[in-house]
Tab-separated table of C-alpha atoms in Angstrom:
chain	number	residue	atom	x	y	z
A	1	MET	CA	99.428	106.559	121.822
A	2	VAL	CA	97.728	108.441	124.677
A	3	TRP	CA	97.054	111.350	122.360
A	4	GLY	CA	95.504	109.012	119.752
A	5	THR	CA	93.256	107.367	122.381
A	6	ALA	CA	92.072	110.747	123.696
A	7	SER	CA	91.413	111.937	120.148
A	8	ARG	CA	89.316	108.866	119.370
A	9	ARG	CA	87.334	109.371	122.573
A	10	ARG	CA	86.598	112.977	121.611
A	11	GLU	CA	85.484	111.852	118.149
A	12	GLU	CA	83.204	109.197	119.645
A	13	GLY	CA	81.759	111.704	122.125
A	14	ARG	CA	81.042	114.212	119.375
A	15	ALA	CA	79.435	111.534	117.189
A	16	GLY	CA	77.233	110.460	120.113
A	17	ALA	CA	76.090	114.056	120.764
A	18	LEU	CA	75.306	114.587	117.086
A	19	PHE	CA	73.338	111.345	116.983
A	20	LEU	CA	71.214	112.480	119.927
A	21	LEU	CA	70.579	115.761	118.108
A	22	TRP	CA	69.617	113.767	115.017
A	23	LEU	CA	67.154	111.673	117.062
A	24	GLY	CA	65.627	114.866	118.445
A	25	ILE	CA	65.104	116.182	114.918
A	26	LEU	CA	63.472	112.897	113.901
A	27	VAL	CA	61.080	113.044	116.855
A	28	VAL	CA	60.114	116.672	116.141
A	29	CYS	CA	59.576	116.007	112.435
A	30	GLY	CA	57.562	112.880	113.218
A	31	LEU	CA	55.299	114.901	115.525
A	32	PHE	CA	54.846	117.503	112.792
A	33	LEU	CA	53.813	114.775	110.359
A	34	LEU	CA	51.317	113.479	112.870
A	35	LEU	CA	49.893	116.771	114.168
A	36	VAL	CA	50.207	119.025	111.104
A	37	PRO	CA	49.588	116.807	108.062
A	38	SER	CA	50.049	119.662	105.607
A	39	VAL	CA	53.760	119.998	106.385
A	40	GLU	CA	54.855	116.496	105.398
A	41	LEU	CA	57.108	117.766	102.601
A	42	ALA	CA	58.835	120.302	104.853
A	43	ALA	CA	59.319	117.727	107.604
A	44	VAL	CA	60.919	115.221	105.237
A	45	GLU	CA	63.210	117.887	103.756
A	46	ILE	CA	64.338	118.918	107.243
A	47	VAL	CA	65.170	115.281	108.021
A	48	VAL	CA	67.109	114.932	104.779
A	49	LEU	CA	69.128	118.131	105.210
A	50	SER	CA	69.860	117.596	108.903
A	51	PHE	CA	71.147	114.082	108.283
A	52	ALA	CA	73.422	115.244	105.451
A	53	VAL	CA	74.900	117.964	107.662
A	54	LEU	CA	75.178	116.135	110.990
A	55	TYR	CA	76.509	112.845	109.653
A	56	GLY	CA	79.275	114.683	107.814
A	57	PHE	CA	80.546	116.243	111.049
A	58	GLY	CA	80.476	113.060	113.112
A	59	SER	CA	79.632	109.665	111.650
A	60	TRP	CA	77.980	107.393	114.201
A	61	PRO	CA	77.721	103.590	113.797
A	62	ILE	CA	75.886	102.284	110.733
A	63	VAL	CA	73.467	100.194	112.814
A	64	ARG	CA	72.185	103.329	114.543
A	65	THR	CA	71.786	105.028	111.181
A	66	VAL	CA	69.830	102.152	109.648
A	67	VAL	CA	67.517	101.795	112.664
A	68	SER	CA	66.797	105.517	113.040
A	69	VAL	CA	66.198	106.186	109.327
A	70	SER	CA	64.094	103.051	108.944
A	71	ALA	CA	62.010	103.983	111.996
A	72	PHE	CA	61.301	107.453	110.597
A	73	ALA	CA	60.425	105.984	107.181
A	74	VAL	CA	57.962	103.550	108.805
A	75	VAL	CA	56.370	106.320	110.875
A	76	ALA	CA	56.094	108.603	107.843
A	77	ALA	CA	54.570	105.809	105.740
A	78	ALA	CA	52.071	104.960	108.504
A	79	ILE	CA	50.969	108.597	108.656
A	80	MET	CA	50.918	109.362	104.936
A	81	LEU	CA	49.530	106.088	103.530
A	82	PRO	CA	46.014	106.465	105.053
A	83	ARG	CA	45.802	110.003	103.623
A	84	VAL	CA	46.758	108.664	100.187
A	85	LEU	CA	44.094	105.952	100.458
A	86	ARG	CA	41.482	108.553	101.413
A	87	GLY	CA	42.499	110.716	98.475
A	88	ASP	CA	43.691	113.592	100.664
A	89	LEU	CA	47.258	113.236	99.395
A	90	PRO	CA	48.568	112.382	95.903
A	91	ALA	CA	50.133	108.930	95.715
A	92	VAL	CA	53.307	110.425	94.283
A	93	GLU	CA	53.974	112.037	97.678
A	94	LEU	CA	54.844	108.597	99.037
A	95	VAL	CA	58.153	109.000	97.223
A	96	GLU	CA	59.100	111.343	100.055
A	97	VAL	CA	59.096	108.339	102.376
A	98	VAL	CA	61.868	106.705	100.353
A	99	THR	CA	63.967	109.884	100.035
A	100	PRO	CA	65.515	109.828	103.539
A	101	VAL	CA	66.441	106.155	103.150
A	102	VAL	CA	68.160	106.666	99.781
A	103	LEU	CA	69.945	109.806	100.886
A	104	ALA	CA	71.109	108.158	104.117
A	105	ALA	CA	72.573	105.266	102.130
A	106	VAL	CA	74.412	107.598	99.713
A	107	VAL	CA	75.729	109.929	102.418
A	108	THR	CA	76.808	107.015	104.626
A	109	TYR	CA	78.688	105.421	101.752
A	110	HIS	CA	80.643	108.551	100.865
A	111	VAL	CA	81.353	109.519	104.473
A	112	ARG	CA	82.654	106.009	105.174
A	113	ARG	CA	84.885	106.247	102.107
A	114	ARG	CA	86.216	109.543	103.410
A	115	ASP	CA	86.861	108.057	106.866
A	116	ASP	CA	88.662	105.065	105.334
A	117	ALA	CA	90.836	107.414	103.265
A	118	ILE	CA	91.704	109.432	106.376
A	119	GLU	CA	92.590	106.287	108.315
A	120	THR	CA	94.804	105.115	105.464
A	121	ALA	CA	96.549	108.481	105.308
A	122	GLU	CA	97.090	108.448	109.079
A	123	ALA	CA	98.501	104.913	108.905
A	124	LEU	CA	100.887	105.937	106.119
A	125	ALA	CA	101.965	109.003	108.096
A	126	ALA	CA	102.581	106.861	111.187
A	127	ALA	CA	104.631	104.397	109.121
A	128	ASP	CA	106.639	107.281	107.682
A	129	ARG	CA	107.325	108.596	111.187
A	130	ARG	CA	108.474	105.124	112.273
A	131	ARG	CA	110.819	104.938	109.290
A	132	ALA	CA	112.185	108.390	110.072
A	133	ARG	CA	112.892	107.364	113.671
A	134	ALA	CA	114.494	104.126	112.448
A	135	ARG	CA	116.710	106.083	110.034
A	136	GLU	CA	117.736	108.435	112.810
A	137	ARG	CA	118.585	105.576	115.162
A	138	LEU	CA	120.456	103.733	112.425
A	139	GLY	CA	122.405	106.880	111.570
A	140	ARG	CA	123.450	107.402	115.166
A	141	MET	CA	124.366	103.734	115.527
A	142	THR	CA	126.403	103.789	112.305
A	143	SER	CA	128.189	106.901	113.461
A	144	HIS	CA	129.081	105.326	116.801
A	145	GLU	CA	130.080	101.899	115.474
A	146	LEU	CA	132.388	103.316	112.788
A	147	ARG	CA	133.739	106.583	114.094
A	148	THR	CA	134.631	105.493	117.630
A	149	PRO	CA	137.139	102.738	116.724
A	150	LEU	CA	138.583	104.905	113.935
A	151	THR	CA	139.111	107.796	116.318
A	152	ILE	CA	140.822	105.513	118.847
A	153	ALA	CA	143.034	103.976	116.154
A	154	ARG	CA	144.041	107.409	114.834
A	155	GLY	CA	144.928	108.512	118.365
A	156	TYR	CA	147.224	105.530	118.846
A	157	VAL	CA	148.852	106.074	115.448
A	158	ASP	CA	149.483	109.746	116.225
A	159	HIS	CA	150.970	108.805	119.584
A	160	LEU	CA	153.287	106.191	118.038
A	161	ALA	CA	154.308	108.517	115.201
A	162	ALA	CA	155.173	111.312	117.625
A	163	SER	CA	157.500	109.074	119.653
A	164	GLU	CA	158.991	107.112	116.736
A	165	PRO	CA	162.647	108.099	116.023
A	166	ASP	CA	162.997	105.947	112.879
A	167	ASP	CA	162.070	107.871	109.732
A	168	GLY	CA	161.010	104.751	107.822
A	169	ARG	CA	158.629	103.546	110.527
A	170	ARG	CA	157.294	107.065	110.978
A	171	GLU	CA	156.538	107.170	107.257
A	172	ASP	CA	154.701	103.846	107.581
A	173	LEU	CA	152.651	105.229	110.444
A	174	THR	CA	151.837	108.296	108.330
A	175	THR	CA	150.534	105.988	105.605
A	176	VAL	CA	148.365	104.178	108.162
A	177	ARG	CA	147.052	107.545	109.369
A	178	GLU	CA	146.132	108.544	105.810
A	179	GLU	CA	144.254	105.279	105.320
A	180	LEU	CA	142.398	105.836	108.582
A	181	ASP	CA	141.466	109.307	107.373
A	182	GLN	CA	140.115	107.750	104.197
A	183	LEU	CA	138.055	105.280	106.228
A	184	THR	CA	136.732	108.137	108.352
A	185	ARG	CA	135.569	109.972	105.230
A	186	LEU	CA	133.969	106.763	104.002
A	187	ALA	CA	132.202	106.389	107.358
A	188	ASP	CA	130.866	109.919	107.030
A	189	ARG	CA	129.459	109.089	103.604
A	190	LEU	CA	127.900	105.914	104.961
A	191	VAL	CA	126.231	107.835	107.770
A	192	ARG	CA	124.770	110.250	105.236
A	193	ALA	CA	123.654	107.366	103.028
A	194	VAL	CA	121.882	105.714	105.946
A	195	SER	CA	120.021	108.963	106.529
A	196	LEU	CA	118.530	108.892	103.025
A	197	ASP	CA	114.848	108.112	102.620
A	198	LEU	CA	114.154	104.369	102.637
A	199	GLY	CA	111.026	104.477	100.521
A	200	ALA	CA	109.528	101.947	98.119
A	201	PRO	CA	111.948	100.345	95.652
A	202	ASP	CA	112.261	101.963	92.241
A	203	VAL	CA	112.777	98.582	90.558
A	204	LEU	CA	112.317	94.956	91.519
A	205	SER	CA	115.237	92.631	92.171
A	206	ASP	CA	115.730	89.522	90.065
A	207	ASP	CA	116.339	86.887	92.702
A	208	ALA	CA	118.329	84.389	90.636
A	209	GLU	CA	120.700	86.961	89.162
A	210	LEU	CA	121.234	88.784	92.443
A	211	LEU	CA	121.727	85.649	94.547
A	212	ASP	CA	124.218	84.259	92.041
A	213	ASP	CA	126.088	87.566	91.982
A	214	VAL	CA	126.441	87.503	95.780
A	215	ARG	CA	127.550	83.856	95.683
A	216	ARG	CA	130.136	84.564	92.985
A	217	ARG	CA	131.677	87.492	94.873
A	218	TRP	CA	131.899	85.631	98.181
A	219	ALA	CA	133.292	82.475	96.552
A	220	PHE	CA	136.637	84.245	96.083
A	221	VAL	CA	137.050	85.266	99.710
A	222	THR	CA	135.788	82.283	101.725
A	223	ASP	CA	136.337	78.533	101.827
A	224	ARG	CA	132.660	77.712	102.464
A	225	GLU	CA	130.460	75.805	100.012
A	226	LEU	CA	128.165	78.468	98.555
A	227	VAL	CA	124.963	77.390	96.776
A	228	VAL	CA	121.935	79.227	95.408
A	229	ARG	CA	118.268	78.206	95.571
A	230	ALA	CA	116.215	80.843	93.745
A	231	GLN	CA	112.469	80.123	93.578
A	232	ALA	CA	110.738	83.463	94.139
A	233	GLY	CA	111.193	85.428	90.942
A	234	PRO	CA	111.102	89.248	91.198
A	235	VAL	CA	111.570	90.510	94.764
A	236	PRO	CA	110.062	93.909	95.738
A	237	VAL	CA	113.252	95.254	97.346
A	238	ASN	CA	115.685	97.712	95.831
A	239	PRO	CA	118.546	95.638	94.315
A	240	GLU	CA	121.369	97.607	95.950
A	241	ARG	CA	119.773	97.428	99.368
A	242	LEU	CA	118.995	93.745	98.948
A	243	ARG	CA	122.574	93.037	97.871
A	244	ALA	CA	123.844	94.837	100.975
A	245	ALA	CA	121.474	92.804	103.155
A	246	LEU	CA	122.570	89.511	101.608
A	247	ASP	CA	126.252	90.431	101.942
A	248	THR	CA	125.654	91.090	105.633
A	249	LEU	CA	123.861	87.776	106.109
A	250	VAL	CA	126.577	85.843	104.254
A	251	GLU	CA	129.221	87.546	106.398
A	252	ASN	CA	127.316	86.457	109.502
A	253	SER	CA	127.064	82.884	108.201
A	254	VAL	CA	130.808	82.809	107.548
A	255	ARG	CA	131.264	83.788	111.177
A	256	TYR	CA	128.945	80.991	112.336
A	257	THR	CA	130.500	78.268	110.153
A	258	GLY	CA	133.881	76.668	109.490
A	259	PRO	CA	135.869	75.594	106.406
A	260	GLY	CA	133.840	73.307	104.146
A	261	ASP	CA	130.477	74.152	105.729
A	262	ARG	CA	127.547	74.900	103.481
A	263	ILE	CA	125.970	78.333	103.004
A	264	CYS	CA	122.804	78.571	100.919
A	265	LEU	CA	121.439	81.789	99.450
A	266	PHE	CA	117.733	81.201	98.899
A	267	SER	CA	114.487	82.834	97.856
A	268	GLU	CA	111.020	81.361	98.256
A	269	ALA	CA	107.601	82.592	97.125
A	270	PHE	CA	104.386	82.133	99.072
A	271	GLU	CA	100.825	83.239	98.413
A	272	ASP	CA	101.186	86.648	100.058
A	273	ARG	CA	104.915	87.100	100.667
A	274	VAL	CA	108.443	86.491	99.459
A	275	GLU	CA	111.310	85.296	101.664
A	276	ILE	CA	114.901	85.843	100.625
A	277	GLY	CA	117.935	85.255	102.790
A	278	VAL	CA	120.731	82.927	103.872
A	279	GLU	CA	120.899	79.623	105.740
A	280	ASP	CA	123.950	77.593	106.731
A	281	SER	CA	125.098	74.304	108.267
A	282	GLY	CA	126.740	75.842	111.310
A	283	PRO	CA	125.698	75.549	114.963
A	284	GLY	CA	122.818	77.988	114.486
A	285	MET	CA	121.839	81.126	116.332
A	286	SER	CA	121.138	81.143	120.038
A	287	ALA	CA	117.507	80.758	121.089
A	288	ASP	CA	117.494	84.232	122.650
A	289	LEU	CA	118.829	85.829	119.479
A	290	VAL	CA	116.256	84.012	117.327
A	291	ALA	CA	113.462	85.187	119.631
A	292	THR	CA	114.761	88.765	119.523
A	293	VAL	CA	114.985	88.832	115.719
A	294	ASN	CA	111.494	87.395	115.361
A	295	ARG	CA	109.999	89.919	117.750
A	296	ASP	CA	108.627	92.477	115.325
A	297	ASP	CA	108.872	95.468	117.683
A	298	VAL	CA	112.671	95.342	118.118
A	299	ALA	CA	113.175	98.361	115.873
A	300	GLY	CA	110.759	100.354	117.959
A	301	GLU	CA	112.385	99.792	121.334
A	302	ASP	CA	112.637	102.939	123.454
A	303	ASP	CA	116.009	101.924	124.910
A	304	GLU	CA	117.972	102.398	121.693
A	305	ASN	CA	121.354	101.595	123.269
A	306	ASP	CA	120.027	98.196	124.327
A	307	VAL	CA	118.744	97.159	120.882
A	308	SER	CA	122.129	96.162	119.479
A	309	ALA	CA	122.867	94.243	122.663
A	310	GLN	CA	119.700	92.236	122.085
A	311	LEU	CA	120.789	91.400	118.520
A	312	ARG	CA	124.115	90.019	119.672
A	313	ASP	CA	125.589	86.697	120.743
A	314	ALA	CA	128.972	84.988	120.702
A	315	TYR	CA	128.956	84.762	116.890
A	316	SER	CA	127.106	87.902	115.798
A	317	GLN	CA	129.466	90.186	117.780
A	318	THR	CA	128.139	93.783	117.520
A	319	GLY	CA	124.588	93.028	116.303
A	320	PHE	CA	124.904	95.968	113.930
A	321	GLY	CA	124.657	93.781	110.821
A	322	LEU	CA	121.244	92.418	111.747
A	323	ARG	CA	120.064	95.954	112.454
A	324	ILE	CA	121.054	96.973	108.932
A	325	VAL	CA	119.243	93.989	107.409
A	326	GLN	CA	116.206	94.678	109.561
A	327	GLY	CA	116.146	98.291	108.376
A	328	ILE	CA	116.307	97.180	104.730
A	329	ALA	CA	113.421	94.752	105.277
A	330	ARG	CA	111.329	97.460	106.892
A	331	SER	CA	112.057	99.836	104.004
A	332	ALA	CA	110.108	97.374	101.807
A	333	ASP	CA	107.258	97.073	104.368
A	334	GLY	CA	108.611	93.721	105.513
A	335	HIS	CA	110.408	92.275	108.495
A	336	LEU	CA	113.220	89.939	109.449
A	337	VAL	CA	112.687	86.328	110.484
A	338	ALA	CA	115.205	83.892	111.956
A	339	GLY	CA	115.175	80.186	112.701
A	340	ARG	CA	116.856	76.887	111.886
A	341	GLY	CA	117.569	75.996	108.276
A	342	ALA	CA	117.357	72.752	106.356
A	343	ASP	CA	121.052	72.024	107.060
A	344	GLY	CA	120.606	72.462	110.795
A	345	GLY	CA	122.242	75.871	111.088
A	346	ALA	CA	120.998	79.446	111.180
A	347	ARG	CA	118.340	80.675	108.775
A	348	VAL	CA	117.733	84.425	108.420
A	349	ALA	CA	115.411	85.883	105.781
A	350	LEU	CA	113.809	89.126	104.743
A	351	VAL	CA	110.044	88.665	104.516
A	352	VAL	CA	108.339	91.190	102.220
A	353	PRO	CA	104.895	91.352	100.561
A	354	ARG	CA	104.684	89.921	97.083
A	355	ALA	CA	104.916	92.426	94.244
């Protein structure tokens, strides 16, 4: 941020110096028009060429450009028009008065287009750097959250197996150890998957089909009332990532609710955005957790170890699930929003721009 501010100040200083040089050229050329009438063509050409060169190296504000070019055009017209009326100068030479104005307009337009393109490229590069940092943080967090408990569990199993005299129980512990090894390998794959580029989605997600698929899978493993309210149509999030996000949100809602409570998978379309997520009839999220989720800069916190603690309360436990969902929302240039749903419980949704 400091580097960007210093860079902008240098650019503004250079543009100001070039503008002063440009004013000096205008004054000199105006004096030539006034004192040496025979050099009007050369003076105008010098003005035209100097503007094209100087403005390309440092574009100053448009108001300054319009005022300075217009002032020179008025001065040139005031000097040349009497000569045309006296017959000392062909009337066609008055076209030279319009030349600086037209050229200034054309050059300004193209230079501004170039500056806008550069700003867009810089914004995209900054967004890409933010995503890279988010992927790195998420990879480290995934590694810690999965590998640490697995390592501890494997240590305990090894200790029990080493001191177990019964062959049958030792064989059981060996089976547990093998399963833990399998989970460790799966964790390694997950860490690598998290490190993959989270770019724009290759295909859109059909909200009704995807929401119903999530509802159908969770209906077999929970005793909650699962309903679907699909109103958005195509959602600009990769289907696999969106399914993972919805699974995480449903899992959180199961944790917040009890048997017979209602969990709604919904999608809603607005003029400029789409919201897709989960709401329930449980006690709802704590006010601090809602405020933390809705604060858009959570993913950019410098204290990375404290981020998960912020996304945690008595129900959400580790806070890792919301971090995953937040990362998926950001991969589609969106964000996460939390609040209270229609049934009085928690409402968490991914908010992404409309396709």
